PDB file of C-alpha atoms in Angstrom:
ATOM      1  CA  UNK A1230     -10.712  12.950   2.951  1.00  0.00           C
ATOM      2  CA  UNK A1231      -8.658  14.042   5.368  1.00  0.00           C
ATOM      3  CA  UNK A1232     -10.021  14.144   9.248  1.00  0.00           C
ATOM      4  CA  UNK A1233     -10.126  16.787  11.511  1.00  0.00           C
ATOM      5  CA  UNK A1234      -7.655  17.314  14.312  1.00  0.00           C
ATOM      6  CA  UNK A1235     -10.685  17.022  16.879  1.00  0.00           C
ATOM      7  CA  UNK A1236     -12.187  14.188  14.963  1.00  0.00           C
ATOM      8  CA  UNK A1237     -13.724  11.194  17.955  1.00  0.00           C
ATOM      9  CA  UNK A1238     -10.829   9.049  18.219  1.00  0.00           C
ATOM     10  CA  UNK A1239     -10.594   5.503  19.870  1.00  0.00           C
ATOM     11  CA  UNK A1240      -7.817   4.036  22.722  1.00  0.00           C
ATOM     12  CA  UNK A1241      -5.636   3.354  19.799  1.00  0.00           C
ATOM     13  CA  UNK A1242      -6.194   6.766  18.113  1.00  0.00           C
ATOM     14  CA  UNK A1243      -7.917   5.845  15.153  1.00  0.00           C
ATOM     15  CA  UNK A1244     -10.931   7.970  14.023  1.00  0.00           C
ATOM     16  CA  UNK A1245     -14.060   6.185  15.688  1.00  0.00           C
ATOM     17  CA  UNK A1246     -17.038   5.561  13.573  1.00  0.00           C
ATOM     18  CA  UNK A1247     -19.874   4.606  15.614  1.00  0.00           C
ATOM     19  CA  UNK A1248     -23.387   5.855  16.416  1.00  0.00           C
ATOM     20  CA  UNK A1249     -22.052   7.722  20.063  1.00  0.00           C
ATOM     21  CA  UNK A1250     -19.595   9.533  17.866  1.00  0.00           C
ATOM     22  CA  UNK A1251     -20.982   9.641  14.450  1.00  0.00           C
ATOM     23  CA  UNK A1252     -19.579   8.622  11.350  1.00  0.00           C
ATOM     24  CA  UNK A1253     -16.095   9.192  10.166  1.00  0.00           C
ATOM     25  CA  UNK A1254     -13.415   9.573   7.310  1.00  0.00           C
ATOM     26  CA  UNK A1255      -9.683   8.483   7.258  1.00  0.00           C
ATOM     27  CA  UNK A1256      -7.619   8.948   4.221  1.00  0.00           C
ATOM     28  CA  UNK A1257      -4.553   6.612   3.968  1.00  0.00           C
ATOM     29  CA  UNK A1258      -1.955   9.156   3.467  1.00  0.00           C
ATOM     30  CA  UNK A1259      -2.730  10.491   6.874  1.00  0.00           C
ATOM     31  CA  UNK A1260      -2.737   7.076   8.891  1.00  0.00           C
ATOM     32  CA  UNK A1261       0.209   6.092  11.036  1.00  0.00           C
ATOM     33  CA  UNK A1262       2.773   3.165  10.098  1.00  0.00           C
ATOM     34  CA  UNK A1263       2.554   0.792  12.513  1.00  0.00           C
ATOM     35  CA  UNK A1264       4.016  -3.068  12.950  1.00  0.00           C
ATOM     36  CA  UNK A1265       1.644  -5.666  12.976  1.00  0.00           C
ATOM     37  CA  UNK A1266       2.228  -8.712  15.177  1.00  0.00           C
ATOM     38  CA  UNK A1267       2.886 -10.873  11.627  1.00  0.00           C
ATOM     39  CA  UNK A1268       5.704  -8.580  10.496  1.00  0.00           C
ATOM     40  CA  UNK A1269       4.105  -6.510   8.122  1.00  0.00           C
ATOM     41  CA  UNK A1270       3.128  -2.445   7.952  1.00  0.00           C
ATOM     42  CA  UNK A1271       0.109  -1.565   9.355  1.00  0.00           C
ATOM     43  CA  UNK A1272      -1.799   1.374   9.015  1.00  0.00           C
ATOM     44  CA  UNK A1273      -5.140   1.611  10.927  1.00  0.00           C
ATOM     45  CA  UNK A1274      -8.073   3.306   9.222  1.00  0.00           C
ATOM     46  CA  UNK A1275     -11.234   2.991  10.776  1.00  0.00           C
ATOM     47  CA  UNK A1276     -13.844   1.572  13.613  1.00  0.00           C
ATOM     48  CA  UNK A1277     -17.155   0.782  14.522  1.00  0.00           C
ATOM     49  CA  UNK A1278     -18.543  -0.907  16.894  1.00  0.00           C
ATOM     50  CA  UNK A1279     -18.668  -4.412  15.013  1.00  0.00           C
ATOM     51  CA  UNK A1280     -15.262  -4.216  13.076  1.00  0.00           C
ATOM     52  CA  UNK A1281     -12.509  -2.383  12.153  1.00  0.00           C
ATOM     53  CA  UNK A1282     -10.733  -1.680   8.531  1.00  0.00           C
ATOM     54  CA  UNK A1283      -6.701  -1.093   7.837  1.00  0.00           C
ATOM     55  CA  UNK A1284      -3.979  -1.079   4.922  1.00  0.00           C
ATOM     56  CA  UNK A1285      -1.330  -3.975   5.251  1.00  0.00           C
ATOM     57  CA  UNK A1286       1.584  -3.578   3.090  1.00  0.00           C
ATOM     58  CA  UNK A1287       4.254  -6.401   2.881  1.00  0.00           C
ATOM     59  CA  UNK A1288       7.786  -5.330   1.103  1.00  0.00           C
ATOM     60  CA  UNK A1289       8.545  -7.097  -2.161  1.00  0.00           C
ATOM     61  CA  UNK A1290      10.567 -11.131  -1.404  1.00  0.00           C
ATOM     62  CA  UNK A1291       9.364 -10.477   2.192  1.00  0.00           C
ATOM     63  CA  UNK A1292       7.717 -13.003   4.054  1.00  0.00           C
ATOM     64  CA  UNK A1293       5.208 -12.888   7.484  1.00  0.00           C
ATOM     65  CA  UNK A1294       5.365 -14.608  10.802  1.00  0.00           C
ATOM     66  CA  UNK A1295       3.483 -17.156  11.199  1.00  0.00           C
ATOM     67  CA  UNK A1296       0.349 -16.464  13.549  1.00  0.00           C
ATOM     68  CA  UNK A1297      -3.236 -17.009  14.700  1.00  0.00           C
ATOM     69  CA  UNK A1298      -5.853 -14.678  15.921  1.00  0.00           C
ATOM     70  CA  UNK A1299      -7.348 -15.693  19.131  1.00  0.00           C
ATOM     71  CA  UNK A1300     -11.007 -14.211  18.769  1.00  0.00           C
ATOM     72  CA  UNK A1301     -11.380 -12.382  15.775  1.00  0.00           C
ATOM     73  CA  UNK A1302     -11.980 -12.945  11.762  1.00  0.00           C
ATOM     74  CA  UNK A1303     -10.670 -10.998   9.037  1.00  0.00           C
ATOM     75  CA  UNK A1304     -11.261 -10.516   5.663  1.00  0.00           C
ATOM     76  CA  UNK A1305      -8.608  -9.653   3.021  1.00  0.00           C
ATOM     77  CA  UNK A1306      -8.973  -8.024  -0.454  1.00  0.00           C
ATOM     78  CA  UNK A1307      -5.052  -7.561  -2.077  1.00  0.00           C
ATOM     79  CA  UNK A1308      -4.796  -3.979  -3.994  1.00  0.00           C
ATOM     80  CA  UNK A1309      -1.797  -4.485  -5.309  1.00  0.00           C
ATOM     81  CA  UNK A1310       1.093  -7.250  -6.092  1.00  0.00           C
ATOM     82  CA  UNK A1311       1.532 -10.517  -5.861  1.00  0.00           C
ATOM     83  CA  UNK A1312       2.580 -13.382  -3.200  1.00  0.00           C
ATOM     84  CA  UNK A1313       1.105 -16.544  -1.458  1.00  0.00           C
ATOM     85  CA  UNK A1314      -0.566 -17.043   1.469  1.00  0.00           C
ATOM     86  CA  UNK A1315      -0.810 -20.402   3.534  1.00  0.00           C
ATOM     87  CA  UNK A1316      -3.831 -21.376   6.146  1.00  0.00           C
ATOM     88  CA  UNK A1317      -4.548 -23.960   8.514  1.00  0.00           C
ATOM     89  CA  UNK A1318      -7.293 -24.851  10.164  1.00  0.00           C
ATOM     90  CA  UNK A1319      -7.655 -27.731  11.801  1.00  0.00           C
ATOM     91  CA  UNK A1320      -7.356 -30.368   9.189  1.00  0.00           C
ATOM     92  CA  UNK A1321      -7.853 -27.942   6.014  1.00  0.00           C
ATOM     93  CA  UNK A1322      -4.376 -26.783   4.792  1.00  0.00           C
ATOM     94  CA  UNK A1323      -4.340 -24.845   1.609  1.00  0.00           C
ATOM     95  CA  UNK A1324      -1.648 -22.582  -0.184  1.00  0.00           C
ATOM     96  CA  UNK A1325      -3.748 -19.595  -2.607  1.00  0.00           C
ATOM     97  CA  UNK A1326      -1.846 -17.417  -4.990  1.00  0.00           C
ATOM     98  CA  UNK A1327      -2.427 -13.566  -4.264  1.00  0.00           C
ATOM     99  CA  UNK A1328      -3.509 -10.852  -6.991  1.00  0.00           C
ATOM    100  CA  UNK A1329      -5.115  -7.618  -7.197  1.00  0.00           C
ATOM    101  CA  UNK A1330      -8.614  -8.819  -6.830  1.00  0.00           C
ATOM    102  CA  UNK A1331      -8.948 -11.751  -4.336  1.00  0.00           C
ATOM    103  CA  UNK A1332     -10.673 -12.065  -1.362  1.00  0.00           C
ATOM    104  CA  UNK A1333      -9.589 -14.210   1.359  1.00  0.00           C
ATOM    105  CA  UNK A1334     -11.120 -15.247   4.607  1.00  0.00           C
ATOM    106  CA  UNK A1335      -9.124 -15.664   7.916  1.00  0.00           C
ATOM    107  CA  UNK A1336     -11.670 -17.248  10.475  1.00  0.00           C
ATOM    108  CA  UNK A1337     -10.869 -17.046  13.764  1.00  0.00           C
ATOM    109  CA  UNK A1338      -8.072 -19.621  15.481  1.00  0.00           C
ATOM    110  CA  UNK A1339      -6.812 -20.382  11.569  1.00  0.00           C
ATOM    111  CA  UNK A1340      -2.775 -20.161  10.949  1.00  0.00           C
ATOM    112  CA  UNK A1341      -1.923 -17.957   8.538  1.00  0.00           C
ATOM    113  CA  UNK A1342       1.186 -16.718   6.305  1.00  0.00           C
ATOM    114  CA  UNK A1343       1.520 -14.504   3.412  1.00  0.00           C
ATOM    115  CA  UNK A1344       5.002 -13.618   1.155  1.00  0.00           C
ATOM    116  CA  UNK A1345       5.055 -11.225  -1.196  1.00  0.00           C
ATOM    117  CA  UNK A1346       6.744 -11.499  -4.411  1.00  0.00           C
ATOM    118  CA  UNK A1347       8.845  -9.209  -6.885  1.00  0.00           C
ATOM    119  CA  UNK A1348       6.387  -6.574  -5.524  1.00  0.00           C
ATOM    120  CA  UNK A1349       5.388  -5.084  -2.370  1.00  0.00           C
ATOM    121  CA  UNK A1350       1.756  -6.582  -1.361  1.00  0.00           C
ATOM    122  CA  UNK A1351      -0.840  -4.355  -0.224  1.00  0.00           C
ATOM    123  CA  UNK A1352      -3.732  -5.480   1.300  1.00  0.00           C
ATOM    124  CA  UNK A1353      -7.059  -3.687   2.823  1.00  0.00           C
ATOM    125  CA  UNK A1354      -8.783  -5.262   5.569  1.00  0.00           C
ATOM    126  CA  UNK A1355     -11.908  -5.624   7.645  1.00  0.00           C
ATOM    127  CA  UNK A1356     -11.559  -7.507  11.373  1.00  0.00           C
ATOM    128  CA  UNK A1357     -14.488  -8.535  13.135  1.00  0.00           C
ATOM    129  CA  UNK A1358     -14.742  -7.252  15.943  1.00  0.00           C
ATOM    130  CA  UNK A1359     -12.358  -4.867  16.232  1.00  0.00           C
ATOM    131  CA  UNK A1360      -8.712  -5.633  16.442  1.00  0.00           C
ATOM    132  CA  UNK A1361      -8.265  -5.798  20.640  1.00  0.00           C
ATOM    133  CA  UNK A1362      -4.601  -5.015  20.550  1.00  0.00           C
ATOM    134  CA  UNK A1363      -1.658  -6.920  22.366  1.00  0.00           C
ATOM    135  CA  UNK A1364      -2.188 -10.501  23.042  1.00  0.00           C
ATOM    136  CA  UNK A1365      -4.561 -11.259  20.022  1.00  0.00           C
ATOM    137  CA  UNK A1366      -2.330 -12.912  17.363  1.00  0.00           C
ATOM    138  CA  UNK A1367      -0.706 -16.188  18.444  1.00  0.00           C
ATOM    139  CA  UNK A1368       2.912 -17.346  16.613  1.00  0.00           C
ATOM    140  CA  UNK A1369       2.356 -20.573  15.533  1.00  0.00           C
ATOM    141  CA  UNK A1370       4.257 -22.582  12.868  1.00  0.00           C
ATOM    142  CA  UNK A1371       4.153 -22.118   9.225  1.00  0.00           C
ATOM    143  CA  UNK A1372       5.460 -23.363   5.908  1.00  0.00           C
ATOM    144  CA  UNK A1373       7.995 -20.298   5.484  1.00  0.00           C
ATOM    145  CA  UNK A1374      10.691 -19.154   7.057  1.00  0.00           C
ATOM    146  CA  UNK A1375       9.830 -15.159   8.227  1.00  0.00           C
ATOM    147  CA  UNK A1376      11.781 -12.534   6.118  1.00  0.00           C
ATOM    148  CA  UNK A1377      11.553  -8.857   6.065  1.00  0.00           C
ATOM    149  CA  UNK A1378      13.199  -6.702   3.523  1.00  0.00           C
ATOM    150  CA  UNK A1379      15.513  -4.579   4.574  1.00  0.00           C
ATOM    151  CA  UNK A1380      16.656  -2.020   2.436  1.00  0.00           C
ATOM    152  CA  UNK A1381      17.031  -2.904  -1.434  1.00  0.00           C
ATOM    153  CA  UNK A1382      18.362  -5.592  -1.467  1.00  0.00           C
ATOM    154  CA  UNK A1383      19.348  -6.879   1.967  1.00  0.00           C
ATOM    155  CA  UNK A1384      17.054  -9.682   3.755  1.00  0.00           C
ATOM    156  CA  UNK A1385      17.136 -10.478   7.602  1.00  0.00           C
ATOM    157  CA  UNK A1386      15.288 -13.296   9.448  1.00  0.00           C
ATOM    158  CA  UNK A1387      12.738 -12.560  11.517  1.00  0.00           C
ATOM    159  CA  UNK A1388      12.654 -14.228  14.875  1.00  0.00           C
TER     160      UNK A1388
END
């Protein structure tokens, strides 16, 4: 459903959701592209006052920075292809292979990585509270060296 031009919109110009401003719609087509601090495409959807939802989409043989979130939780459900993603927390370390289907939960101050395999990943997900913007996500080391596809066929290093 596609939102009107005068829709309530937050700071960050995604269509606001809560009680002051009543509820709203975002369809994904119209979203912008954005670059998430981990590498990957962004598109924000929507926010209330307790969280906030968006589309992720990794390129197929591309692989994430490494980061942490400072304050804020997320939770993951993968639409479409296939990859890995590693977390850390504290002493719990664990590698889980990504599908259509799966959940995963990202508490706050836990490491993450994801790499997508022969196909692009794509990923819808809530944060709790609402993503704060510049400072949140932390680089941090992980098990994989960053990649982002570039083009067909060409790789570069992330730094």
């Amino acid at each position: 459903m596609r939102q009107p031009a005068d829709a309530p919109r937050d700071d960050a110009g995604v269509p606001a959701g809560d009680a002051a401003a009543g509820p709203a719609a975002a369809a994904l087509s119209d979203a912008p592209v954005e670059r998430a601090p981990d590498g990957s495409e962004v598109r924000p959807l929507l926010r209330v006052r307790g969280g906030s939802m968006a589309h992720f989409r990794l390129p197929a043989g591309a692989t994430s920075k490494a980061v942490a979130h400072r304050t804020v939780e997320e939770l993951w459900h993968v639409l479409a292809g296939t990859g890995e993603m590693w977390r850390k927390s504290g002493a719990c370390e664990r590698i889980v292979s990504l599908a259509p289907g799966l959940c995963v939960s990202i508490p706050a101050g836990t490491s993450f990585q994801f790499r997508a395999g022969s196909q692009a990943l794509e990923i819808i997900a809530v944060t709790m509270p609402p993503w704060p913007g510049a400072g949140e996500a932390i680089d941090v080391r992980g098990p994989w060296a960053a990649v982002e596809a570039a083009g067909a066929d060409r790789m570069r290093i992330l730094r």
